[in-house]
mmCIF file of C-alpha atoms and ligand atoms in Angstrom:
data_model
loop_
_atom_site.group_PDB
_atom_site.id
_atom_site.type_symbol
_atom_site.label_atom_id
_atom_site.label_comp_id
_atom_site.label_asym_id
_atom_site.label_seq_id
_atom_site.Cartn_x
_atom_site.Cartn_y
_atom_site.Cartn_z
ATOM 1 C CA MET I 52 0.565 -3.645 9.934
ATOM 2 C CA THR I 53 -2.739 -3.517 9.827
ATOM 3 C CA VAL I 54 -4.437 -1.316 7.426
ATOM 4 C CA ALA I 55 -7.644 -0.867 7.537
ATOM 5 C CA ASP I 56 -9.304 -0.992 3.982
ATOM 6 C CA PRO I 57 -10.934 2.284 2.876
ATOM 7 C CA ASP I 58 -13.869 3.547 3.177
ATOM 8 C CA PRO I 59 -16.000 2.956 -0.544
ATOM 9 C CA ARG I 60 -17.789 6.217 -0.318
ATOM 10 C CA THR I 61 -14.858 8.477 0.234
ATOM 11 C CA GLU I 62 -11.522 6.606 -1.243
ATOM 12 C CA ASP I 63 -11.113 7.176 -4.491
ATOM 13 C CA ASP I 64 -8.913 4.647 -6.534
ATOM 14 C CA PRO I 65 -11.203 2.501 -7.974
ATOM 15 C CA VAL I 66 -8.612 -0.310 -7.742
ATOM 16 C CA GLU I 67 -8.176 0.356 -4.605
ATOM 17 C CA VAL I 68 -11.869 0.210 -3.594
ATOM 18 C CA VAL I 69 -12.098 -3.385 -6.273
ATOM 19 C CA VAL I 70 -9.064 -5.132 -3.877
ATOM 20 C CA ALA I 71 -10.270 -3.300 -0.661
ATOM 21 C CA THR I 72 -14.094 -4.945 -1.763
ATOM 22 C CA ILE I 73 -12.531 -8.677 -2.442
ATOM 23 C CA ALA I 74 -10.752 -8.679 0.970
ATOM 24 C CA ARG I 75 -14.017 -7.389 3.057
ATOM 25 C CA SER I 76 -16.966 -10.097 0.937
ATOM 26 C CA ALA I 77 -13.531 -12.596 0.776
ATOM 27 C CA VAL I 78 -14.225 -12.783 5.165
ATOM 28 C CA GLU I 79 -18.047 -13.516 4.367
ATOM 29 C CA ILE I 80 -17.691 -15.503 1.591
ATOM 30 C CA ARG I 81 -15.810 -17.942 3.913
ATOM 31 C CA GLN I 82 -18.448 -17.605 6.946
ATOM 32 C CA GLY I 83 -21.071 -18.785 3.802
ATOM 33 C CA LEU I 84 -18.768 -21.476 2.541
ATOM 34 C CA VAL I 85 -20.969 -24.198 6.128
ATOM 35 C CA GLY I 86 -24.676 -24.984 4.884
ATOM 36 C CA ARG I 87 -23.687 -24.152 0.931
ATOM 37 C CA ARG I 88 -20.838 -28.057 -0.305
ATOM 38 C CA SER I 89 -23.434 -29.541 -2.682
ATOM 39 C CA ASP I 90 -24.600 -29.317 -6.086
ATOM 40 C CA ALA I 91 -26.590 -27.094 -7.835
ATOM 41 C CA ASP I 92 -27.274 -28.909 -10.326
ATOM 42 C CA GLN I 93 -26.191 -26.484 -13.056
ATOM 43 C CA GLU I 94 -22.959 -25.823 -14.667
ATOM 44 C CA ASN I 95 -20.162 -23.015 -15.740
ATOM 45 C CA PRO I 96 -19.728 -22.033 -19.363
ATOM 46 C CA SER I 97 -16.338 -24.301 -19.071
ATOM 47 C CA GLY I 98 -19.080 -27.523 -18.023
ATOM 48 C CA GLU I 99 -18.677 -28.595 -14.844
ATOM 49 C CA THR I 100 -21.205 -28.635 -12.273
ATOM 50 C CA GLN I 101 -21.082 -25.950 -10.041
ATOM 51 C CA VAL I 102 -22.116 -26.209 -5.890
ATOM 52 C CA GLU I 103 -23.691 -23.476 -5.053
ATOM 53 C CA ALA I 104 -21.359 -21.768 -3.304
ATOM 54 C CA ASP I 105 -19.301 -21.290 -6.594
ATOM 55 C CA VAL I 106 -23.601 -19.434 -7.304
ATOM 56 C CA TRP I 107 -23.786 -17.453 -4.634
ATOM 57 C CA ALA I 108 -19.876 -15.944 -4.369
ATOM 58 C CA ASP I 109 -20.041 -15.065 -7.977
ATOM 59 C CA GLU I 110 -23.237 -13.210 -7.184
ATOM 60 C CA LEU I 111 -22.198 -11.992 -3.840
ATOM 61 C CA LEU I 112 -18.635 -10.212 -5.619
ATOM 62 C CA ALA I 113 -21.160 -9.030 -9.003
ATOM 63 C CA ASP I 114 -24.013 -7.593 -6.830
ATOM 64 C CA ARG I 115 -20.968 -5.571 -4.989
ATOM 65 C CA LEU I 116 -17.935 -4.741 -7.324
ATOM 66 C CA THR I 117 -20.456 -3.960 -9.724
ATOM 67 C CA SER I 118 -21.377 -1.581 -8.093
ATOM 68 C CA ILE I 119 -18.470 0.692 -7.032
ATOM 69 C CA ASP I 120 -17.289 4.258 -9.689
ATOM 70 C CA GLY I 121 -15.174 2.892 -11.617
ATOM 71 C CA VAL I 122 -15.909 -0.343 -12.243
ATOM 72 C CA ALA I 123 -17.035 -0.829 -16.413
ATOM 73 C CA GLN I 124 -16.757 -4.520 -16.451
ATOM 74 C CA TYR I 125 -17.558 -7.758 -13.974
ATOM 75 C CA ALA I 126 -16.818 -10.711 -15.899
ATOM 76 C CA SER I 127 -16.442 -14.312 -13.878
ATOM 77 C CA GLU I 128 -15.771 -18.355 -14.654
ATOM 78 C CA GLU I 129 -19.007 -19.285 -12.374
ATOM 79 C CA ARG I 130 -21.496 -16.729 -16.477
ATOM 80 C CA SER I 131 -21.772 -16.648 -19.457
ATOM 81 C CA GLU I 132 -22.223 -12.841 -19.784
ATOM 82 C CA ILE I 133 -19.953 -10.285 -18.376
ATOM 83 C CA ILE I 134 -21.701 -7.857 -16.932
ATOM 84 C CA ASP I 135 -21.577 -3.912 -18.517
ATOM 85 C CA CYS I 136 -21.305 -1.210 -15.587
ATOM 86 C CA GLU I 137 -22.077 2.668 -16.650
ATOM 87 C CA ASP I 138 -18.598 3.534 -15.377
ATOM 88 C CA GLU I 139 -15.580 3.530 -17.914
ATOM 89 C CA ALA I 140 -11.703 2.422 -16.853
ATOM 90 C CA TYR I 141 -11.472 -1.318 -14.858
ATOM 91 C CA CYS I 142 -13.025 -3.999 -16.701
ATOM 92 C CA VAL I 143 -12.989 -6.726 -13.175
ATOM 93 C CA ALA I 144 -12.631 -11.389 -13.566
ATOM 94 C CA VAL I 145 -12.933 -13.305 -11.316
ATOM 95 C CA ASP I 146 -13.467 -16.701 -10.264
ATOM 96 C CA PRO I 147 -14.911 -17.034 -7.208
ATOM 97 C CA LEU I 148 -13.646 -19.901 -5.961
ATOM 98 C CA ASP I 149 -11.609 -21.930 -6.975
ATOM 99 C CA GLY I 150 -10.954 -25.615 -5.818
ATOM 100 C CA SER I 151 -14.993 -25.567 -5.900
ATOM 101 C CA SER I 152 -13.875 -29.480 -6.152
ATOM 102 C CA ASN I 153 -11.812 -29.294 -2.291
ATOM 103 C CA LEU I 154 -15.331 -28.114 -0.672
ATOM 104 C CA LYS I 155 -16.841 -31.914 -0.027
ATOM 105 C CA SER I 156 -13.368 -32.968 1.182
ATOM 106 C CA ASN I 157 -13.657 -29.432 3.317
ATOM 107 C CA ASN I 158 -10.250 -28.284 1.784
ATOM 108 C CA THR I 159 -7.946 -25.359 0.407
ATOM 109 C CA MET I 160 -9.842 -23.210 -2.354
ATOM 110 C CA GLY I 161 -8.991 -19.217 -3.491
ATOM 111 C CA THR I 162 -10.928 -16.195 -5.234
ATOM 112 C CA VAL I 163 -8.822 -15.249 -7.717
ATOM 113 C CA PHE I 164 -8.601 -11.344 -9.152
ATOM 114 C CA GLY I 165 -7.391 -9.717 -12.392
ATOM 115 C CA ILE I 166 -8.485 -5.495 -12.723
ATOM 116 C CA TYR I 167 -7.480 -4.591 -15.946
ATOM 117 C CA ASP I 168 -8.046 -1.496 -17.634
ATOM 118 C CA GLU I 169 -9.515 -2.954 -21.337
ATOM 119 C CA PRO I 170 -12.984 -4.572 -21.549
ATOM 120 C CA LEU I 171 -12.467 -8.166 -21.470
ATOM 121 C CA PRO I 172 -11.258 -10.733 -22.899
ATOM 122 C CA ALA I 173 -7.906 -8.273 -22.065
ATOM 123 C CA PRO I 174 -4.174 -9.695 -22.373
ATOM 124 C CA GLY I 175 -2.193 -10.170 -19.420
ATOM 125 C CA SER I 176 -0.773 -6.901 -20.216
ATOM 126 C CA ALA I 177 -3.852 -5.111 -19.813
ATOM 127 C CA LEU I 178 -3.618 -5.849 -16.323
ATOM 128 C CA VAL I 179 -3.250 -3.353 -13.819
ATOM 129 C CA ALA I 180 -3.974 -5.437 -10.419
ATOM 130 C CA ALA I 181 -4.328 -8.805 -9.918
ATOM 131 C CA GLY I 182 -4.466 -11.543 -6.778
ATOM 132 C CA PHE I 183 -5.379 -13.714 -4.587
ATOM 133 C CA VAL I 184 -7.655 -15.044 -1.760
ATOM 134 C CA LEU I 185 -7.027 -18.292 0.053
ATOM 135 C CA TYR I 186 -9.044 -19.706 2.610
ATOM 136 C CA GLY I 187 -6.661 -21.945 4.399
ATOM 137 C CA PRO I 188 -6.522 -22.263 8.546
ATOM 138 C CA ILE I 189 -6.430 -18.200 7.825
ATOM 139 C CA THR I 190 -7.270 -16.590 4.972
ATOM 140 C CA THR I 191 -4.653 -14.885 3.250
ATOM 141 C CA MET I 192 -4.749 -12.370 0.283
ATOM 142 C CA ALA I 193 -1.369 -12.137 -2.597
ATOM 143 C CA TYR I 194 -2.126 -8.957 -4.020
ATOM 144 C CA ALA I 195 0.445 -7.706 -6.964
ATOM 145 C CA ARG I 196 0.045 -3.849 -8.345
ATOM 146 C CA ASP I 197 2.940 -1.790 -9.653
ATOM 147 C CA GLY I 198 5.219 -4.811 -9.483
ATOM 148 C CA THR I 199 5.395 -4.915 -5.548
ATOM 149 C CA VAL I 200 3.441 -8.247 -4.390
ATOM 150 C CA THR I 201 2.198 -8.182 -0.416
ATOM 151 C CA LYS I 202 0.402 -10.722 1.865
ATOM 152 C CA TYR I 203 -1.916 -9.809 3.767
ATOM 153 C CA GLU I 204 -3.625 -11.387 6.512
ATOM 154 C CA LEU I 205 -7.746 -11.552 6.107
ATOM 155 C CA THR I 206 -9.495 -10.625 9.576
ATOM 156 C CA GLY I 207 -13.302 -8.488 8.017
ATOM 157 C CA GLY I 208 -12.610 -5.248 7.874
ATOM 158 C CA GLU I 209 -9.171 -5.061 8.349
ATOM 159 C CA ARG I 210 -5.668 -6.605 6.181
ATOM 160 C CA SER I 211 -2.570 -7.038 8.021
ATOM 161 C CA VAL I 212 0.414 -7.130 6.719
ATOM 162 C CA VAL I 213 2.298 -9.707 6.796
ATOM 163 C CA GLU I 214 5.102 -9.286 3.867
ATOM 164 C CA GLU I 215 5.720 -6.433 1.606
ATOM 165 C CA ASP I 216 7.944 -7.091 -1.923
ATOM 166 C CA VAL I 217 7.111 -11.099 -1.641
ATOM 167 C CA THR I 218 9.669 -13.179 -3.976
ATOM 168 C CA LEU I 219 10.104 -15.856 -5.280
ATOM 169 C CA PRO I 220 12.477 -17.961 -2.876
ATOM 170 C CA ASP I 221 15.740 -18.421 -5.316
ATOM 171 C CA ASP I 222 15.236 -22.257 -4.455
ATOM 172 C CA PRO I 223 13.026 -24.429 -5.716
ATOM 173 C CA LEU I 224 11.539 -26.549 -2.820
ATOM 174 C CA VAL I 225 7.573 -27.684 -3.707
ATOM 175 C CA TYR I 226 5.823 -29.161 -7.690
ATOM 176 C CA GLY I 227 2.583 -29.293 -7.898
ATOM 177 C CA PHE I 228 1.634 -31.035 -11.566
ATOM 178 C CA GLY I 229 -2.585 -31.199 -12.706
ATOM 179 C CA GLY I 230 -4.028 -33.571 -15.310
ATOM 180 C CA ARG I 231 -4.041 -37.235 -15.286
ATOM 181 C CA VAL I 232 -1.078 -38.192 -16.100
ATOM 182 C CA PRO I 233 -1.804 -41.066 -19.246
ATOM 183 C CA HIS I 234 -3.415 -37.571 -20.856
ATOM 184 C CA TRP I 235 0.522 -35.944 -19.542
ATOM 185 C CA SER I 236 2.510 -35.494 -23.390
ATOM 186 C CA ASP I 237 5.476 -37.470 -23.320
ATOM 187 C CA ASP I 238 8.183 -34.586 -23.601
ATOM 188 C CA PHE I 239 5.576 -33.145 -20.460
ATOM 189 C CA ARG I 240 5.847 -36.517 -18.730
ATOM 190 C CA GLU I 241 9.798 -36.474 -18.955
ATOM 191 C CA TYR I 242 9.949 -32.613 -18.001
ATOM 192 C CA VAL I 243 8.407 -34.092 -14.850
ATOM 193 C CA ARG I 244 10.967 -36.968 -14.464
ATOM 194 C CA GLU I 245 13.869 -34.092 -14.341
ATOM 195 C CA ILE I 246 11.682 -32.267 -11.766
ATOM 196 C CA GLU I 247 11.451 -35.576 -9.766
ATOM 197 C CA SER I 248 14.698 -36.412 -9.792
ATOM 198 C CA ASN I 249 15.980 -33.789 -8.034
ATOM 199 C CA PRO I 250 16.129 -34.797 -4.133
ATOM 200 C CA ASP I 251 15.968 -31.140 -3.235
ATOM 201 C CA HIS I 252 12.416 -31.591 -4.502
ATOM 202 C CA LYS I 253 9.390 -32.415 -3.334
ATOM 203 C CA LEU I 254 6.037 -33.002 -4.141
ATOM 204 C CA ARG I 255 3.227 -30.790 -3.026
ATOM 205 C CA TYR I 256 -0.435 -31.368 -4.876
ATOM 206 C CA GLY I 257 -3.229 -30.169 -2.794
ATOM 207 C CA GLY I 258 -6.018 -30.072 -5.950
ATOM 208 C CA ALA I 259 -7.073 -26.507 -6.180
ATOM 209 C CA MET I 260 -4.698 -23.859 -7.264
ATOM 210 C CA ILE I 261 -4.247 -21.129 -5.373
ATOM 211 C CA GLY I 262 -3.449 -23.301 -2.084
ATOM 212 C CA ASP I 263 -0.894 -24.940 -4.975
ATOM 213 C CA VAL I 264 0.877 -21.390 -6.149
ATOM 214 C CA ASN I 265 0.658 -20.087 -2.754
ATOM 215 C CA GLN I 266 2.665 -22.736 -1.949
ATOM 216 C CA VAL I 267 4.786 -22.017 -4.965
ATOM 217 C CA LEU I 268 4.698 -18.251 -3.673
ATOM 218 C CA THR I 269 5.950 -19.103 -0.324
ATOM 219 C CA TYR I 270 8.418 -21.318 -0.481
ATOM 220 C CA GLY I 271 9.767 -21.944 -4.220
ATOM 221 C CA GLY I 272 9.029 -23.995 -7.170
ATOM 222 C CA ILE I 273 6.721 -24.786 -9.961
ATOM 223 C CA PHE I 274 2.849 -25.884 -10.179
ATOM 224 C CA ALA I 275 1.245 -26.354 -13.999
ATOM 225 C CA TYR I 276 -2.039 -27.218 -15.204
ATOM 226 C CA PRO I 277 -0.728 -27.931 -19.093
ATOM 227 C CA ALA I 278 -1.714 -29.541 -21.992
ATOM 228 C CA LEU I 279 -3.112 -32.285 -22.052
ATOM 229 C CA GLU I 280 -4.151 -35.505 -24.608
ATOM 230 C CA ASP I 281 -7.517 -35.019 -24.133
ATOM 231 C CA SER I 282 -7.376 -31.321 -23.935
ATOM 232 C CA PRO I 283 -5.037 -29.537 -25.606
ATOM 233 C CA ARG I 284 -5.669 -25.991 -24.063
ATOM 234 C CA GLY I 285 -5.305 -27.769 -20.416
ATOM 235 C CA LYS I 286 -8.189 -27.114 -17.903
ATOM 236 C CA LEU I 287 -7.626 -23.472 -16.275
ATOM 237 C CA ARG I 288 -9.071 -19.954 -18.268
ATOM 238 C CA LEU I 289 -7.181 -17.615 -19.469
ATOM 239 C CA GLN I 290 -9.093 -13.941 -18.261
ATOM 240 C CA PHE I 291 -10.242 -15.854 -14.036
ATOM 241 C CA GLU I 292 -7.475 -17.651 -13.519
ATOM 242 C CA GLY I 293 -4.154 -17.609 -15.011
ATOM 243 C CA ASN I 294 -3.733 -14.204 -16.520
ATOM 244 C CA PRO I 295 -3.518 -13.445 -12.682
ATOM 245 C CA ILE I 296 -1.727 -15.888 -11.305
ATOM 246 C CA ALA I 297 0.936 -15.029 -13.592
ATOM 247 C CA TYR I 298 0.921 -11.644 -12.975
ATOM 248 C CA VAL I 299 1.569 -12.480 -9.700
ATOM 249 C CA ILE I 300 4.492 -14.820 -10.289
ATOM 250 C CA GLU I 301 5.889 -12.302 -12.379
ATOM 251 C CA SER I 302 5.243 -8.790 -9.841
ATOM 252 C CA ALA I 303 7.363 -11.742 -6.932
ATOM 253 C CA GLY I 304 10.176 -12.504 -9.368
ATOM 254 C CA GLY I 305 9.018 -15.433 -11.642
ATOM 255 C CA ARG I 306 8.090 -16.584 -14.381
ATOM 256 C CA SER I 307 4.610 -17.966 -16.532
ATOM 257 C CA SER I 308 4.005 -19.597 -20.352
ATOM 258 C CA ASP I 309 1.437 -22.029 -21.334
ATOM 259 C CA GLY I 310 4.829 -23.589 -22.886
ATOM 260 C CA THR I 311 6.339 -21.897 -25.029
ATOM 261 C CA GLN I 312 5.307 -17.329 -24.075
ATOM 262 C CA SER I 313 4.144 -16.065 -20.832
ATOM 263 C CA ILE I 314 1.261 -15.515 -20.397
ATOM 264 C CA LEU I 315 0.921 -11.782 -20.067
ATOM 265 C CA GLU I 316 1.639 -12.512 -23.495
ATOM 266 C CA ILE I 317 -1.137 -14.517 -25.151
ATOM 267 C CA ASP I 318 -4.384 -12.428 -26.693
ATOM 268 C CA PRO I 319 -7.527 -14.086 -26.071
ATOM 269 C CA GLU I 320 -11.099 -14.759 -28.137
ATOM 270 C CA ILE I 321 -12.702 -15.723 -25.807
ATOM 271 C CA VAL I 322 -13.532 -15.109 -22.360
ATOM 272 C CA HIS I 323 -14.298 -18.147 -21.104
ATOM 273 C CA GLU I 324 -11.191 -19.638 -23.432
ATOM 274 C CA ARG I 325 -8.342 -22.212 -21.653
ATOM 275 C CA VAL I 326 -5.192 -22.241 -21.038
ATOM 276 C CA PRO I 327 -2.176 -23.957 -20.367
ATOM 277 C CA LEU I 328 -0.288 -23.071 -17.587
ATOM 278 C CA HIS I 329 3.274 -23.050 -16.431
ATOM 279 C CA VAL I 330 4.302 -20.793 -13.376
ATOM 280 C CA GLY I 331 7.291 -20.476 -11.068
ATOM 281 C CA ASN I 332 10.928 -19.954 -10.612
ATOM 282 C CA THR I 333 11.827 -18.463 -13.678
ATOM 283 C CA ASP I 334 15.217 -21.594 -14.237
ATOM 284 C CA LEU I 335 12.459 -23.889 -14.093
ATOM 285 C CA ILE I 336 10.415 -22.208 -16.842
ATOM 286 C CA GLU I 337 12.757 -21.718 -19.362
ATOM 287 C CA ARG I 338 13.953 -25.459 -18.627
ATOM 288 C CA LEU I 339 9.963 -26.959 -19.417
ATOM 289 C CA GLU I 340 9.630 -24.317 -22.334
ATOM 290 C CA SER I 341 13.559 -26.176 -23.684
ATOM 291 C CA ALA I 342 11.517 -29.488 -22.890
ATOM 292 C CA LEU I 343 8.813 -28.834 -24.965
ATOM 293 C CA ALA I 344 10.099 -26.872 -27.929
HETATM 294 P P1 FBP Y 133 -12.887 -24.684 -10.678
HETATM 295 O O1 FBP Y 133 -12.205 -22.760 -11.223
HETATM 296 O O2 FBP Y 133 -13.761 -24.742 -11.405
HETATM 297 O O3 FBP Y 133 -12.345 -25.729 -8.815
HETATM 298 O O4 FBP Y 133 -11.385 -24.966 -11.485
HETATM 299 C C1 FBP Y 133 -10.027 -25.410 -10.968
HETATM 300 C C2 FBP Y 133 -9.300 -25.646 -10.273
HETATM 301 O O5 FBP Y 133 -10.325 -26.694 -9.077
HETATM 302 C C3 FBP Y 133 -7.532 -25.613 -9.588
HETATM 303 O O6 FBP Y 133 -7.995 -25.073 -9.008
HETATM 304 C C4 FBP Y 133 -6.915 -26.904 -9.826
HETATM 305 O O7 FBP Y 133 -5.975 -26.574 -9.936
HETATM 306 C C5 FBP Y 133 -7.301 -28.349 -10.879
HETATM 307 O O8 FBP Y 133 -9.226 -26.926 -11.145
HETATM 308 C C6 FBP Y 133 -8.256 -29.391 -10.822
HETATM 309 O O9 FBP Y 133 -8.495 -29.486 -11.626
HETATM 310 P P2 FBP Y 133 -8.571 -31.185 -11.631
HETATM 311 O O10 FBP Y 133 -9.588 -32.206 -10.128
HETATM 312 O O11 FBP Y 133 -10.555 -31.545 -12.591
HETATM 313 O O12 FBP Y 133 -8.359 -31.740 -12.366
#
């Protein structure tokens, strides 16, 4: 089935207009990566060096999303300030290019989005929809709303449904864990050994959360960027990465955790705060929480 993305001028559900706008923009973002692989000589609010494509994709999404009726705020991992719009209703948080350090080596990356019905920073319980675009051999989108996840292929102006009611396979296959191994806690290292010792499990780690999470969504398993000794809150950002990914995985029947509770239950204090992120099949996350307790 192919869905013609709604025309923002006629569609009256702002959430669907936001998603359609991201779907359409993603195809352009992918094309615009060519020639924008160099460092931008500036840092994002988390202190990471931006590449030209990070800055460009953020500006493109900011322009388009803030002009949608019903969008109250735009926040991005790539800018310090939230953009306030005159409208009320939905607040959109994006990571315009997740995993952009993979651009140099031409590996997978993504765009992540969360649509909240509360001002940012907001808890994951305020999400009304979330999803991500994966720039792989094919550009795909996983989109969660109302407790269901749909996967699409994006070709520009159209979304072709490849799978409806996506759920995590029951038998977990893949695992991927970020951060330097010497900086993992002893308890986390022990848990990883247990996961690795299961002959049914395979390591799949690509250095871009979206690529790694999409493998978990496809094959079952676990992805984590845990708390580290030199960074107790891990690396990933709650508003832009943690909450949207937790929302997608929980909508697909899996679980998320910061080590003790669902990511979606965390009350944020600041827009750019980090969170230790663990997502995947329910039994693997439950075992993780016992291992870290
Ligand atoms: P960016 O959004 O700045 O690209 O950072 C997020 C990310 O690239 C994740 O996609 C990935 O899981 C992680 O950082 C890898 O980080 P590192 O290579 O520094 O461990």
